[in-house]
Short mmCIF file of C-alpha atoms in Angstrom, two decimals:
data_model
loop_
_atom_site.label_atom_id
_atom_site.label_comp_id
_atom_site.label_asym_id
_atom_site.label_seq_id
_atom_site.Cartn_x
_atom_site.Cartn_y
_atom_site.Cartn_z
CA MET A 1210 -69.01 9.90 93.42
CA PRO A 1211 -70.48 10.52 89.88
CA ASN A 1212 -72.38 7.55 87.55
CA GLY A 1213 -70.88 5.33 85.75
CA ASP A 1214 -73.15 4.98 83.29
CA ASN A 1215 -74.56 9.17 82.84
CA TRP A 1216 -71.41 10.53 84.03
CA GLN A 1217 -71.32 13.84 81.81
CA SER A 1218 -74.51 14.89 83.47
CA ASP A 1219 -73.22 14.30 86.87
CA VAL A 1220 -70.17 16.70 86.03
CA MET A 1221 -72.53 19.85 85.45
CA ARG A 1222 -74.40 19.62 87.15
CA ASP A 1223 -71.27 19.29 90.09
CA LEU A 1224 -69.88 22.91 88.23
CA ARG A 1225 -73.36 24.70 88.64
CA GLY A 1226 -74.00 24.10 92.29
CA GLY A 1227 -77.33 22.12 91.89
CA THR A 1228 -79.55 19.64 90.73
CA PRO A 1229 -79.55 18.58 86.94
CA GLN A 1230 -82.53 20.03 85.72
CA GLN A 1231 -85.33 17.01 84.41
CA PRO A 1232 -85.64 16.35 80.45
CA ALA A 1233 -87.86 16.64 79.12
CA PRO A 1234 -90.56 14.44 78.37
CA GLU A 1235 -89.42 13.65 74.67
CA GLN A 1236 -86.01 13.87 75.47
CA GLN A 1237 -86.93 11.41 78.21
CA GLN A 1238 -88.55 8.98 76.07
CA GLN A 1239 -85.69 9.52 73.61
CA GLN A 1240 -82.20 9.33 75.96
CA GLY A 1241 -84.54 6.64 77.45
CA ALA A 1242 -83.90 4.58 74.43
CA GLY A 1243 -80.29 4.20 74.78
CA ASP A 1244 -80.22 3.35 78.75
CA PRO A 1245 -80.49 0.47 80.24
CA GLY A 1246 -80.89 1.89 83.25
CA GLN A 1247 -84.13 3.09 83.38
CA PRO A 1248 -87.16 0.66 83.78
CA GLY A 1249 -88.90 0.21 80.76
CA SER A 1250 -86.32 1.57 78.36
CA PRO A 1251 -84.27 -0.13 75.69
CA ALA A 1252 -80.48 -0.57 75.72
CA GLN A 1253 -78.75 2.44 75.29
CA GLY A 1254 -74.90 2.72 74.88
CA PRO A 1255 -73.28 5.38 76.48
CA ALA A 1256 -73.28 9.18 75.48
CA PRO A 1257 -70.99 11.05 72.83
CA ALA A 1258 -67.56 12.73 74.12
CA TYR A 1259 -67.80 15.81 75.54
CA GLY A 1260 -67.19 18.49 72.55
CA TYR A 1261 -68.23 16.49 70.10
CA PRO A 1262 -72.34 15.59 70.25
CA GLN A 1263 -72.09 14.23 66.36
CA GLN A 1264 -69.51 12.38 66.72
CA GLN A 1265 -70.85 9.84 64.20
CA ALA A 1266 -72.32 10.47 60.90
CA TYR A 1267 -75.64 12.73 61.23
CA GLY A 1268 -78.47 10.57 60.27
CA ASP A 1269 -76.29 6.85 60.72
CA PRO A 1270 -76.07 5.88 64.22
CA SER A 1271 -73.73 3.53 64.04
CA GLY A 1272 -71.49 4.81 61.38
CA GLN A 1273 -73.06 1.71 58.58
CA TYR A 1274 -73.31 4.47 56.18
CA GLN A 1275 -69.67 5.67 56.51
CA GLN A 1276 -68.21 2.97 56.74
CA GLN A 1277 -69.55 1.21 53.73
CA GLY A 1278 -68.75 5.27 51.58
CA TYR A 1279 -64.87 3.79 52.67
CA ALA A 1280 -65.50 1.10 51.80
CA GLY A 1281 -66.72 1.59 48.22
CA GLN A 1282 -64.00 4.95 47.71
CA GLN A 1283 -61.51 2.03 48.90
CA GLN A 1284 -62.75 -0.94 45.89
CA TYR A 1285 -63.11 2.22 43.91
CA ALA A 1286 -59.34 2.63 44.53
CA GLU A 1287 -58.25 -0.53 44.36
CA GLN A 1288 -60.33 -1.07 40.60
CA GLN A 1289 -58.45 1.31 39.83
CA GLN A 1290 -55.20 0.76 40.75
CA TYR A 1291 -56.04 -2.61 39.07
CA GLY A 1292 -56.99 -1.27 35.82
CA GLN A 1293 -53.62 1.21 35.97
CA GLN A 1294 -51.70 -2.55 36.51
CA GLN A 1295 -53.89 -4.23 34.04
CA GLN A 1296 -53.11 -1.28 30.91
CA HIS A 1297 -49.69 -1.36 31.70
CA ALA A 1298 -49.25 -5.03 30.99
CA GLU A 1299 -51.15 -4.62 27.81
CA GLN A 1300 -48.72 -1.51 27.01
CA GLN A 1301 -45.48 -3.41 27.75
CA GLN A 1302 -46.87 -7.12 26.61
CA TYR A 1303 -47.89 -5.06 23.26
CA THR A 1304 -43.75 -3.60 23.20
CA GLU A 1305 -42.90 -7.26 23.99
CA GLN A 1306 -44.69 -8.53 20.33
CA GLN A 1307 -43.81 -5.26 18.86
CA GLN A 1308 -40.16 -5.79 19.37
CA HIS A 1309 -40.44 -9.46 18.66
CA TYR A 1310 -41.67 -8.71 15.65
CA ALA A 1311 -38.91 -6.06 14.83
CA GLU A 1312 -36.73 -9.11 15.31
CA GLN A 1313 -38.53 -11.63 13.15
CA GLN A 1314 -38.69 -8.88 10.70
CA GLN A 1315 -35.04 -8.44 10.58
CA TYR A 1316 -33.98 -12.26 11.06
CA ALA A 1317 -36.12 -12.15 8.11
CA GLU A 1318 -34.50 -9.69 6.07
CA GLN A 1319 -30.94 -10.67 6.73
CA GLN A 1320 -31.61 -14.40 5.72
CA GLN A 1321 -32.81 -13.51 2.56
CA TYR A 1322 -29.71 -11.55 2.04
CA ALA A 1323 -27.74 -14.47 3.48
CA GLU A 1324 -29.42 -16.17 0.85
CA GLN A 1325 -29.95 -13.83 -2.09
CA GLN A 1326 -25.57 -13.05 -1.41
CA HIS A 1327 -25.03 -17.36 -1.14
CA TYR A 1328 -26.50 -17.41 -4.37
CA ALA A 1329 -24.81 -14.52 -6.09
CA GLU A 1330 -21.41 -16.01 -5.26
CA GLN A 1331 -23.14 -19.53 -6.36
CA GLN A 1332 -23.65 -17.93 -9.92
CA GLN A 1333 -20.16 -16.16 -10.08
CA HIS A 1334 -18.77 -19.45 -8.68
CA ALA A 1335 -20.62 -21.08 -11.89
CA ALA A 1336 -19.73 -18.36 -14.12
CA ARG A 1337 -15.89 -19.06 -13.11
CA GLN A 1338 -15.52 -22.29 -13.09
CA GLN A 1339 -17.68 -22.13 -16.97
CA ALA A 1340 -14.89 -19.47 -18.04
CA GLN A 1341 -12.28 -22.00 -17.02
CA ALA A 1342 -12.99 -24.78 -18.81
CA ARG A 1343 -13.96 -22.75 -22.08
CA PRO A 1344 -10.30 -22.22 -22.57
CA GLN A 1345 -9.28 -25.80 -22.02
CA GLN A 1346 -12.36 -27.24 -23.87
CA ALA A 1347 -12.81 -24.46 -26.88
CA PRO A 1348 -9.18 -24.41 -27.95
CA ALA A 1349 -8.17 -28.36 -27.45
CA ALA A 1350 -10.14 -28.88 -30.65
CA ARG A 1351 -7.54 -26.37 -33.30
CA ARG A 1352 -4.36 -25.16 -31.38
CA GLY A 1353 -4.31 -26.86 -28.27
CA THR A 1354 -4.43 -25.17 -24.62
CA PRO A 1355 -0.58 -23.29 -24.60
CA ASP A 1356 1.19 -24.16 -21.12
CA SER A 1357 1.90 -20.39 -18.42
CA ARG A 1358 5.71 -19.70 -19.77
CA PRO A 1359 7.08 -16.35 -16.85
CA VAL A 1360 7.81 -13.06 -18.48
CA LEU A 1361 11.19 -12.83 -16.99
CA ASP A 1362 13.40 -15.90 -16.09
CA LYS A 1363 14.23 -16.39 -12.09
CA ARG A 1364 18.38 -16.90 -13.71
CA ILE A 1365 17.42 -13.37 -15.13
CA ALA A 1366 15.61 -11.70 -12.81
CA SER A 1367 18.15 -12.10 -9.78
CA ALA A 1368 20.31 -10.04 -11.99
CA ALA A 1369 18.46 -7.36 -11.77
CA LEU A 1370 19.24 -4.00 -9.11
CA LYS A 1371 17.47 -2.64 -6.98
CA PRO A 1372 14.97 -0.07 -8.84
CA ARG A 1373 16.64 3.57 -8.99
CA ARG A 1374 14.20 6.57 -8.35
CA GLY A 1375 13.87 8.72 -11.16
CA GLU A 1376 14.94 11.57 -9.60
CA ALA A 1377 18.08 12.38 -7.83
CA PHE A 1378 17.73 13.45 -4.05
CA SER A 1379 19.71 16.95 -4.08
CA ALA A 1380 16.48 17.93 -7.74
CA ARG A 1381 13.50 16.20 -5.00
CA ALA A 1382 14.72 19.07 -2.12
CA LEU A 1383 15.08 21.08 -4.76
CA ARG A 1384 11.59 21.14 -6.45
CA ALA A 1385 10.60 20.79 -2.54
CA VAL A 1386 12.11 24.35 -1.38
CA ARG A 1387 10.92 25.89 -4.33
CA ARG A 1388 7.25 24.86 -4.14
CA THR A 1389 7.36 25.94 -0.41
CA VAL A 1390 8.89 29.72 -1.66
CA ALA A 1391 6.63 30.36 -4.65
CA SER A 1392 3.31 28.76 -2.82
CA SER A 1393 2.25 26.84 -6.07
CA ALA A 1394 0.54 24.03 -4.72
CA ALA A 1395 -2.98 25.79 -5.51
CA ARG A 1396 -2.31 25.42 -8.71
CA GLU A 1397 -0.84 23.22 -8.61
CA VAL A 1398 -3.72 21.26 -7.00
CA ALA A 1399 -6.17 22.21 -10.41
CA ASP A 1400 -4.64 21.70 -12.73
CA THR A 1401 -3.98 17.63 -11.52
CA ALA A 1402 -8.32 18.22 -10.55
CA ALA A 1403 -8.87 19.26 -13.88
CA THR A 1404 -6.65 16.94 -15.52
CA ALA A 1405 -8.54 14.20 -13.10
CA GLU A 1406 -11.84 15.18 -14.54
CA VAL A 1407 -10.83 15.20 -18.22
CA LEU A 1408 -9.94 11.72 -17.34
CA GLN A 1409 -12.78 10.73 -16.43
CA GLN A 1410 -15.24 11.60 -18.91
CA ALA A 1411 -17.77 8.77 -19.98
CA VAL A 1412 -17.94 7.14 -23.09
CA THR A 1413 -20.31 5.88 -25.14
CA THR A 1414 -18.72 3.16 -27.04
CA GLY A 1415 -14.80 1.98 -26.07
CA ARG A 1416 -12.04 4.36 -26.87
CA GLN A 1417 -8.89 2.11 -28.99
CA ILE A 1418 -5.32 4.33 -28.40
CA ALA A 1419 -2.53 2.77 -30.97
CA VAL A 1420 1.04 4.48 -30.01
CA THR A 1421 3.33 3.34 -32.20
CA SER A 1422 7.10 4.58 -34.01
CA ILE A 1423 8.91 4.60 -36.68
CA ARG A 1424 11.77 2.36 -34.84
CA GLY A 1425 13.15 0.70 -32.24
CA GLY A 1426 14.18 2.35 -29.31
CA SER A 1427 12.11 5.80 -29.20
CA GLY A 1428 9.94 4.75 -26.31
CA LYS A 1429 6.47 3.30 -28.14
CA THR A 1430 6.50 -0.04 -24.73
CA THR A 1431 6.85 2.80 -22.44
CA VAL A 1432 5.08 5.65 -23.01
CA ALA A 1433 2.24 2.18 -23.99
CA ALA A 1434 2.77 1.30 -20.78
CA LEU A 1435 2.76 4.93 -18.82
CA LEU A 1436 -0.82 5.49 -20.49
CA THR A 1437 -1.85 2.34 -20.03
CA ALA A 1438 -1.18 2.72 -16.05
CA THR A 1439 -3.05 6.50 -15.87
CA TYR A 1440 -6.81 5.20 -16.59
CA ALA A 1441 -6.55 2.36 -15.33
CA HIS A 1442 -5.56 4.69 -11.98
CA TYR A 1443 -8.05 7.60 -13.13
CA ARG A 1444 -10.85 5.79 -14.25
CA GLN A 1445 -13.79 3.23 -12.67
CA ASP A 1446 -14.38 1.03 -16.02
CA PRO A 1447 -12.07 -1.83 -17.14
CA VAL A 1448 -9.54 -0.51 -18.87
CA LEU A 1449 -7.23 -3.35 -21.68
CA ALA A 1450 -3.57 -3.51 -22.52
CA VAL A 1451 -2.84 -5.19 -26.09
CA GLU A 1452 0.02 -6.07 -27.20
CA ALA A 1453 -0.42 -5.85 -30.98
CA ASP A 1454 3.81 -6.52 -31.26
CA PRO A 1455 4.32 -10.09 -31.43
CA ALA A 1456 8.40 -10.24 -31.43
CA LEU A 1457 9.58 -10.56 -28.51
CA GLY A 1458 7.45 -7.69 -27.39
CA SER A 1459 8.32 -6.19 -24.20
CA LEU A 1460 4.66 -4.87 -22.90
CA PRO A 1461 4.11 -7.79 -20.45
CA LEU A 1462 7.49 -6.62 -18.25
CA ARG A 1463 6.67 -2.57 -18.11
CA LEU A 1464 3.42 -3.10 -16.75
CA GLY A 1465 4.84 -6.41 -14.41
CA ALA A 1466 2.49 -9.94 -15.30
CA GLU A 1467 4.21 -13.22 -14.33
CA SER A 1468 3.55 -15.32 -16.19
CA LEU A 1469 1.60 -15.54 -20.31
CA ARG A 1470 -0.55 -18.00 -21.25
CA TRP A 1471 -2.65 -16.82 -24.04
CA THR A 1472 -2.06 -14.66 -27.15
CA THR A 1473 -4.01 -11.90 -29.08
CA GLY A 1474 -4.09 -14.31 -31.81
CA ASP A 1475 -5.17 -17.19 -29.88
CA LEU A 1476 -7.70 -14.73 -28.86
CA ALA A 1477 -8.55 -14.18 -32.49
CA ALA A 1478 -9.44 -17.87 -33.08
CA LEU A 1479 -11.65 -18.57 -29.47
CA VAL A 1480 -13.47 -14.69 -29.21
CA GLU A 1481 -17.20 -15.28 -29.59
CA PRO A 1482 -20.40 -12.48 -29.78
CA GLN A 1483 -22.15 -13.68 -26.79
CA MET A 1484 -19.62 -14.48 -24.84
CA SER A 1485 -19.53 -12.06 -21.34
CA LEU A 1486 -16.29 -9.81 -19.89
CA LEU A 1487 -16.01 -12.54 -17.12
CA ASP A 1488 -15.20 -15.58 -20.11
CA VAL A 1489 -13.52 -12.95 -21.91
CA THR A 1490 -11.01 -11.74 -18.67
CA GLY A 1491 -10.55 -15.54 -18.58
CA TYR A 1492 -8.06 -15.13 -21.16
CA LEU A 1493 -5.81 -12.46 -19.86
CA VAL A 1494 -3.60 -11.78 -17.82
CA GLN A 1495 -4.78 -9.79 -14.66
CA LEU A 1496 -2.77 -6.23 -13.43
CA PRO A 1497 -3.02 -4.28 -9.87
CA GLY A 1498 -5.93 -1.96 -10.13
CA ASN A 1499 -9.00 -1.80 -13.49
CA ALA A 1500 -5.93 -3.15 -15.51
CA TRP A 1501 -5.89 -6.06 -18.11
CA LEU A 1502 -3.42 -7.30 -20.46
CA LEU A 1503 -3.89 -8.92 -23.69
CA PRO A 1504 -0.12 -10.21 -24.84
CA GLY A 1505 1.08 -10.28 -28.45
CA SER A 1506 3.27 -13.58 -27.78
CA GLN A 1507 5.04 -15.98 -24.81
CA GLY A 1508 8.74 -14.66 -25.71
CA GLN A 1509 8.94 -16.56 -28.61
CA VAL A 1510 10.77 -15.51 -31.69
CA GLY A 1511 8.17 -16.08 -34.90
CA ALA A 1512 5.05 -15.33 -33.46
CA MET A 1513 2.24 -14.19 -35.64
CA LEU A 1514 -0.40 -12.05 -35.75
CA ASP A 1515 -2.32 -10.96 -39.56
CA THR A 1516 -4.72 -8.26 -38.92
CA LYS A 1517 -7.34 -10.17 -39.95
CA GLY A 1518 -7.33 -12.13 -36.46
CA TYR A 1519 -6.28 -7.95 -35.15
CA GLU A 1520 -9.73 -6.47 -36.37
CA ARG A 1521 -11.52 -9.93 -35.16
CA VAL A 1522 -10.16 -9.26 -31.44
CA MET A 1523 -10.52 -5.30 -31.84
CA VAL A 1524 -14.25 -5.87 -32.94
CA ALA A 1525 -14.88 -8.47 -30.11
CA LEU A 1526 -13.48 -6.41 -26.66
CA ARG A 1527 -14.45 -2.73 -27.47
CA ARG A 1528 -17.52 -3.06 -25.70
CA TYR A 1529 -16.14 -4.81 -22.85
CA PHE A 1530 -13.30 -1.95 -21.61
CA GLY A 1531 -13.98 2.13 -21.55
CA VAL A 1532 -10.60 2.34 -22.97
CA THR A 1533 -8.27 0.20 -24.65
CA VAL A 1534 -4.48 1.10 -25.13
CA VAL A 1535 -2.42 -1.05 -28.39
CA ASP A 1536 1.19 -1.04 -28.57
CA CYS A 1537 1.68 -1.83 -32.14
CA GLU A 1538 4.53 -2.81 -34.46
CA THR A 1539 6.93 0.57 -35.53
CA LEU A 1540 5.87 1.85 -39.20
CA PRO A 1541 4.71 0.64 -42.16
CA ALA A 1542 4.00 -2.16 -41.05
CA GLU A 1543 0.51 -3.38 -41.42
CA VAL A 1544 -0.77 -4.09 -38.31
CA ALA A 1545 -0.14 -0.74 -37.17
CA ARG A 1546 -1.53 0.49 -40.43
CA THR A 1547 -4.81 -1.38 -39.58
CA ALA A 1548 -4.20 0.23 -36.04
CA LEU A 1549 -4.26 3.32 -36.85
CA SER A 1550 -7.00 3.47 -39.21
CA ALA A 1551 -9.46 1.27 -36.72
CA ALA A 1552 -7.62 3.34 -33.08
CA GLN A 1553 -10.33 6.52 -32.14
CA ALA A 1554 -6.12 8.55 -31.17
CA ARG A 1555 -3.08 7.85 -31.89
CA VAL A 1556 0.39 8.09 -30.31
CA LEU A 1557 3.54 8.19 -32.05
CA THR A 1558 6.38 8.55 -30.33
CA VAL A 1559 9.87 10.27 -31.86
CA PRO A 1560 13.30 10.34 -29.95
CA ALA A 1561 13.88 13.40 -29.39
CA THR A 1562 17.51 13.00 -31.43
CA LEU A 1563 17.51 15.19 -34.69
CA GLU A 1564 17.26 12.15 -36.98
CA GLY A 1565 14.29 10.76 -34.80
CA VAL A 1566 13.42 14.36 -35.69
CA ALA A 1567 13.22 14.14 -39.35
CA SER A 1568 11.89 10.38 -39.80
CA THR A 1569 8.44 12.17 -38.21
CA ARG A 1570 8.42 15.23 -40.14
CA ALA A 1571 8.48 12.18 -42.99
CA VAL A 1572 5.99 10.27 -41.69
CA LEU A 1573 3.12 12.53 -41.34
CA GLU A 1574 3.27 13.41 -44.99
CA TRP A 1575 2.85 10.09 -45.71
CA MET A 1576 -0.30 10.71 -42.70
CA ARG A 1577 -1.23 13.12 -44.84
CA ASN A 1578 -2.43 10.73 -47.69
CA LEU A 1579 -4.20 8.80 -44.71
CA PRO A 1580 -7.91 10.05 -43.92
CA ARG A 1581 -8.31 13.86 -42.18
CA HIS A 1582 -8.63 12.68 -38.55
CA VAL A 1583 -6.12 10.02 -38.72
CA LEU A 1584 -3.83 13.41 -38.31
CA ALA A 1585 -5.88 15.35 -36.37
CA SER A 1586 -6.01 13.26 -33.69
CA THR A 1587 -2.08 12.83 -33.64
CA VAL A 1588 -0.17 13.12 -30.84
CA VAL A 1589 4.32 13.35 -31.62
CA VAL A 1590 5.96 12.12 -28.34
CA LEU A 1591 9.51 13.41 -27.63
CA THR A 1592 10.99 11.08 -25.85
CA GLU A 1593 14.18 11.83 -23.85
CA VAL A 1594 16.53 9.28 -24.31
CA THR A 1595 19.91 10.83 -22.28
CA PRO A 1596 19.66 13.01 -19.42
CA HIS A 1597 20.79 15.86 -21.59
CA PRO A 1598 19.52 15.38 -25.92
CA GLY A 1599 21.47 17.28 -28.10
CA LEU A 1600 17.94 18.99 -29.95
CA ASP A 1601 16.49 22.66 -29.56
CA LEU A 1602 13.42 20.70 -28.11
CA ASP A 1603 11.15 24.69 -28.52
CA LYS A 1604 11.97 25.07 -32.20
CA ALA A 1605 11.33 20.77 -32.63
CA THR A 1606 8.28 20.37 -31.44
CA GLU A 1607 7.19 23.95 -33.88
CA GLU A 1608 8.16 22.04 -36.84
CA LEU A 1609 5.92 19.20 -35.31
CA THR A 1610 3.19 21.47 -34.98
CA ALA A 1611 3.47 22.97 -38.11
CA ALA A 1612 2.38 19.99 -39.90
CA GLY A 1613 -0.87 19.57 -37.47
CA VAL A 1614 -0.64 17.31 -35.34
CA THR A 1615 -0.37 17.75 -31.24
CA VAL A 1616 2.98 17.21 -29.65
CA ALA A 1617 4.55 16.58 -25.69
CA VAL A 1618 7.63 15.83 -24.55
CA LEU A 1619 8.63 12.87 -22.37
CA PRO A 1620 11.10 14.65 -20.00
CA TYR A 1621 14.50 11.28 -19.07
CA ASP A 1622 13.42 9.34 -16.27
CA ARG A 1623 16.92 7.28 -14.38
CA HIS A 1624 13.69 4.62 -13.42
CA LEU A 1625 11.94 4.00 -17.35
CA ALA A 1626 15.81 4.03 -18.15
CA ALA A 1627 16.31 2.13 -16.13
CA GLY A 1628 14.05 -0.92 -17.79
CA GLY A 1629 11.80 -3.93 -15.99
CA THR A 1630 8.36 -3.37 -14.70
CA ILE A 1631 7.56 0.28 -14.46
CA ARG A 1632 6.34 1.64 -10.36
CA THR A 1633 5.16 5.04 -11.01
CA ASP A 1634 5.80 5.36 -7.09
CA LEU A 1635 9.27 5.89 -8.36
CA LEU A 1636 9.05 7.45 -10.94
CA ALA A 1637 9.99 12.41 -11.00
CA ARG A 1638 7.52 14.34 -10.32
CA ALA A 1639 7.61 15.80 -14.41
CA THR A 1640 7.94 12.69 -15.77
CA ARG A 1641 4.20 11.80 -13.69
CA GLN A 1642 3.34 15.14 -14.82
CA SER A 1643 3.38 14.77 -18.43
CA ALA A 1644 1.95 11.41 -18.64
CA THR A 1645 -0.55 11.77 -16.90
CA ARG A 1646 -0.99 15.51 -19.19
CA LEU A 1647 -0.66 13.11 -22.23
CA ALA A 1648 -2.62 10.85 -21.42
CA ALA A 1649 -6.13 13.53 -21.12
CA ASP A 1650 -5.07 14.73 -24.09
CA VAL A 1651 -5.19 11.40 -25.92
CA PHE A 1652 -8.01 11.23 -24.51
CA GLN A 1653 -9.55 14.64 -25.27
CA LEU A 1654 -8.69 13.72 -29.06
CA SER A 1655 -10.38 9.86 -29.40
CA GLN A 1656 -13.53 11.60 -27.55
CA LYS A 1657 -13.81 13.19 -30.80
CA GLN A 1658 -14.52 10.93 -32.51
CA ARG A 1659 -16.99 7.76 -33.38
#
C-alpha cells in the first residue's frame, strides 16, 4: 500500500519497477524540512499535486503575497467604483442644483412679469377713472354734464326692415361666372394690394379730410361714413370721424353708434393741450374697429357750432389720430369753408344729375379764389342716387376734370339707398371697390400737403 504521507514517490517507484532513489543530502534536507515523518525535521505539508509542482507563487510558498495582491486589486476596484459613484452623485447633485436654480429664475421672472402687468393694469385703471371723472367735473362748472341719448328711438328702430344686399343675387352670380371665365383674380389681388399699400402709409402729422356738398341728399354723410370705415379697416393708428354738421346730422346712425353724450361744441369748451389720448377718448363714441366718433349734436334742433370752437377742437385732436374725416355742413356755410381751408384733402359730393353737375361747375369756379392747393387736393364724387341716372357719367367726368379736380363715381347701391347703419359686408362689390379707391386717392392727395 502506498504511504499516505508520500504517495507520489511510491507510485513512481511502482511504475518504474525499482526502489526509490535516495535524494541528495540537500534535497533530503529540503524535504525533511517539511516532512513530519522524518526524525528531527520540521513539519512539512503535503507535496504539490502531480503536474503542478509550482502551483503556489514562486518565492511565496504560502501564497501570502498573491493573496495580498488580489486583495489590493479588489480594494483598488472598490475605490474606483466608489469614486465613480461619488462623481455620478456629484454630477446628479449639480444637475439638480442647476435645474432648481433655473426654476427659481423662471419663477422670479414670472413674478416680475406679473407684478409689471398688475402695475400696468392699475395705471390704466387709474387713468380710466381719471378720464371718466374729468368729463363729470370739468363741465359741471361750465354747462353741466349732458345726458346720454340713444341715436335712434327703439320704437322707430323697430320699423326698420332687414338690411338688403347692395346688389341682387343674379348680379352676384353673373359676376362670379365672369370672374371664373376671365381668370382676373390675379389682377384683382394685385390692385387690392397696391391700394392697401397706399392706405397704410405712415403719417408724420394727422391728416384731416373734409367732406362737404352743395346741397342736401347728395350722399355727403354716406361718403364720410364709407371713408371712415375704410381707413379704420386698413390703418393701425386711430381714426376719428367728426360731425361738424349740427343740423340733425345722420353720421352716428350711418356708423352704427348706439348712444351719444358729448358733442363737438361741448368738447371745444373742455379740450386742453395736456390731455392724453385716454383722456380725449373719454369724450368720444367708440366704433367697431379702431375708429372713434365725435357727434355734432344729440338729435336736437338748434345745436350750434362756431368757427372758433371747430378750430379749437381740430387743432387739439389732430395729434391723436392718424386720419380724421370731417362731415361738414353744405356750402357755403362758414364752418364748411373753414374746414375746406384747414384740411389736407377735400371731398365734394355731387348727385349724378344734370343739375348737380351744373351746380358743381359753379362751386369749382368759386374755389378758384381759395389758395391754389385747395382745388388741386379736391376730389369730386358723383353719387348715383337712382339705379339708372339720366346722365352720361363719362362726359360729366370729363367736364369736371377739366376744372382741375379729380373725379370719382360711387355707383348705386341698394344697401346704401335704404339708409340706416352701413354694413360693409352687404355692400355691392363695385361699391366696395369704388369706396376703397376713393379713400386711397384722397389719402394720397392729403400726403402732398403739410
